[in-house]
mmCIF file of C-alpha atoms in Angstrom:
data_model
loop_
_atom_site.group_PDB
_atom_site.id
_atom_site.type_symbol
_atom_site.label_atom_id
_atom_site.label_comp_id
_atom_site.label_asym_id
_atom_site.label_seq_id
_atom_site.Cartn_x
_atom_site.Cartn_y
_atom_site.Cartn_z
ATOM 1 C CA UNK A 1 -21.792 8.163 -18.496
ATOM 2 C CA UNK A 2 -19.183 10.733 -19.499
ATOM 3 C CA UNK A 3 -16.682 8.101 -20.728
ATOM 4 C CA UNK A 4 -19.402 6.758 -23.012
ATOM 5 C CA UNK A 5 -20.101 10.202 -24.508
ATOM 6 C CA UNK A 6 -16.431 10.893 -25.212
ATOM 7 C CA UNK A 7 -15.980 7.695 -27.210
ATOM 8 C CA UNK A 8 -19.213 8.146 -29.187
ATOM 9 C CA UNK A 9 -17.748 11.414 -30.490
ATOM 10 C CA UNK A 10 -14.284 9.844 -30.944
ATOM 11 C CA UNK A 11 -15.322 7.112 -33.403
ATOM 12 C CA UNK A 12 -16.351 8.889 -36.628
ATOM 13 C CA UNK A 13 -16.247 5.753 -38.801
ATOM 14 C CA UNK A 14 -18.525 3.703 -36.572
ATOM 15 C CA UNK A 15 -15.980 1.013 -35.660
ATOM 16 C CA UNK A 16 -18.009 -0.937 -33.083
ATOM 17 C CA UNK A 17 -15.134 -3.215 -32.029
ATOM 18 C CA UNK A 18 -12.750 -0.293 -31.627
ATOM 19 C CA UNK A 19 -15.390 1.649 -29.722
ATOM 20 C CA UNK A 20 -15.968 -1.138 -27.183
ATOM 21 C CA UNK A 21 -12.214 -1.673 -26.789
ATOM 22 C CA UNK A 22 -11.670 2.024 -26.044
ATOM 23 C CA UNK A 23 -14.686 2.155 -23.759
ATOM 24 C CA UNK A 24 -13.568 -0.896 -21.751
ATOM 25 C CA UNK A 25 -10.009 0.423 -21.474
ATOM 26 C CA UNK A 26 -11.286 3.768 -20.224
ATOM 27 C CA UNK A 27 -13.592 2.134 -17.690
ATOM 28 C CA UNK A 28 -10.722 -0.039 -16.451
ATOM 29 C CA UNK A 29 -8.586 3.091 -16.044
ATOM 30 C CA UNK A 30 -11.334 4.834 -14.068
ATOM 31 C CA UNK A 31 -11.701 1.779 -11.821
ATOM 32 C CA UNK A 32 -7.929 1.664 -11.272
ATOM 33 C CA UNK A 33 -7.868 5.338 -10.275
ATOM 34 C CA UNK A 34 -10.755 4.818 -7.865
ATOM 35 C CA UNK A 35 -9.106 1.767 -6.304
ATOM 36 C CA UNK A 36 -5.828 3.669 -5.979
ATOM 37 C CA UNK A 37 -7.536 6.515 -4.115
ATOM 38 C CA UNK A 38 -9.375 4.128 -1.807
ATOM 39 C CA UNK A 39 -6.124 2.326 -0.952
ATOM 40 C CA UNK A 40 -4.380 5.639 -0.304
ATOM 41 C CA UNK A 41 -7.175 6.652 2.067
ATOM 42 C CA UNK A 42 -7.000 3.324 3.910
ATOM 43 C CA UNK A 43 -3.220 3.626 4.310
ATOM 44 C CA UNK A 44 -3.331 7.262 5.381
ATOM 45 C CA UNK A 45 -1.407 8.448 2.318
ATOM 46 C CA UNK A 46 -2.083 11.635 0.309
ATOM 47 C CA UNK A 47 -5.097 11.296 -1.986
ATOM 48 C CA UNK A 48 -2.987 11.864 -5.090
ATOM 49 C CA UNK A 49 0.474 10.715 -5.978
ATOM 50 C CA UNK A 50 1.627 14.147 -7.091
ATOM 51 C CA UNK A 51 2.060 15.669 -3.648
ATOM 52 C CA UNK A 52 4.923 18.126 -3.194
ATOM 53 C CA UNK A 53 6.165 16.429 -0.071
ATOM 54 C CA UNK A 54 6.784 12.790 0.726
ATOM 55 C CA UNK A 55 6.531 13.290 4.467
ATOM 56 C CA UNK A 56 3.080 11.677 4.946
ATOM 57 C CA UNK A 57 4.208 8.636 2.973
ATOM 58 C CA UNK A 58 7.501 8.413 4.792
ATOM 59 C CA UNK A 59 5.768 8.876 8.131
ATOM 60 C CA UNK A 60 3.460 5.913 7.487
ATOM 61 C CA UNK A 61 6.357 3.751 6.289
ATOM 62 C CA UNK A 62 8.573 4.766 9.204
ATOM 63 C CA UNK A 63 5.836 3.970 11.718
ATOM 64 C CA UNK A 64 5.332 0.529 10.187
ATOM 65 C CA UNK A 65 9.093 -0.114 10.181
ATOM 66 C CA UNK A 66 9.350 1.120 13.777
ATOM 67 C CA UNK A 67 6.674 -1.331 14.905
ATOM 68 C CA UNK A 68 8.490 -4.176 13.163
ATOM 69 C CA UNK A 69 11.817 -3.223 14.736
ATOM 70 C CA UNK A 70 10.202 -2.909 18.173
ATOM 71 C CA UNK A 71 8.771 -6.435 17.883
ATOM 72 C CA UNK A 72 12.153 -7.799 16.804
ATOM 73 C CA UNK A 73 13.856 -5.974 19.690
ATOM 74 C CA UNK A 74 11.388 -7.404 22.205
ATOM 75 C CA UNK A 75 11.969 -10.924 20.858
ATOM 76 C CA UNK A 76 15.760 -10.556 21.094
ATOM 77 C CA UNK A 77 15.476 -9.048 24.562
ATOM 78 C CA UNK A 78 13.261 -11.924 25.718
ATOM 79 C CA UNK A 79 15.626 -14.468 24.152
ATOM 80 C CA UNK A 80 18.667 -12.908 25.870
ATOM 81 C CA UNK A 81 16.818 -12.853 29.190
ATOM 82 C CA UNK A 82 15.938 -16.536 28.795
ATOM 83 C CA UNK A 83 19.556 -17.383 27.930
ATOM 84 C CA UNK A 84 20.769 -15.493 31.005
ATOM 85 C CA UNK A 85 18.250 -17.277 33.240
ATOM 86 C CA UNK A 86 19.430 -20.649 31.903
ATOM 87 C CA UNK A 87 23.087 -19.726 32.501
ATOM 88 C CA UNK A 88 22.288 -18.513 36.037
ATOM 89 C CA UNK A 89 20.372 -21.724 36.726
ATOM 90 C CA UNK A 90 23.271 -23.859 35.473
ATOM 91 C CA UNK A 91 25.776 -21.881 37.573
ATOM 92 C CA UNK A 92 23.529 -22.148 40.624
ATOM 93 C CA UNK A 93 23.152 -25.920 40.410
ATOM 94 C CA UNK A 94 26.829 -26.724 39.945
#
């Protein structure tokens, strides 16, 4: 593996503990980068965080917020309709 080769050359004094620490840290970093890219792909975001524009990110966030607001609006609308029906029923029976 290329991470392995880099750290073999980077440890001139043969520090085995230091070597394994560096190797494990590098492998963890590579795994974190891979996971980050996979999550970005799943969410429809740019593949790297250094994009010039934030519009794809904002678009995804705005769509999610819009869906949440639409659900809340529908619940309030339904609640108001139910309240009005109850008031009309009460007025009609008195």
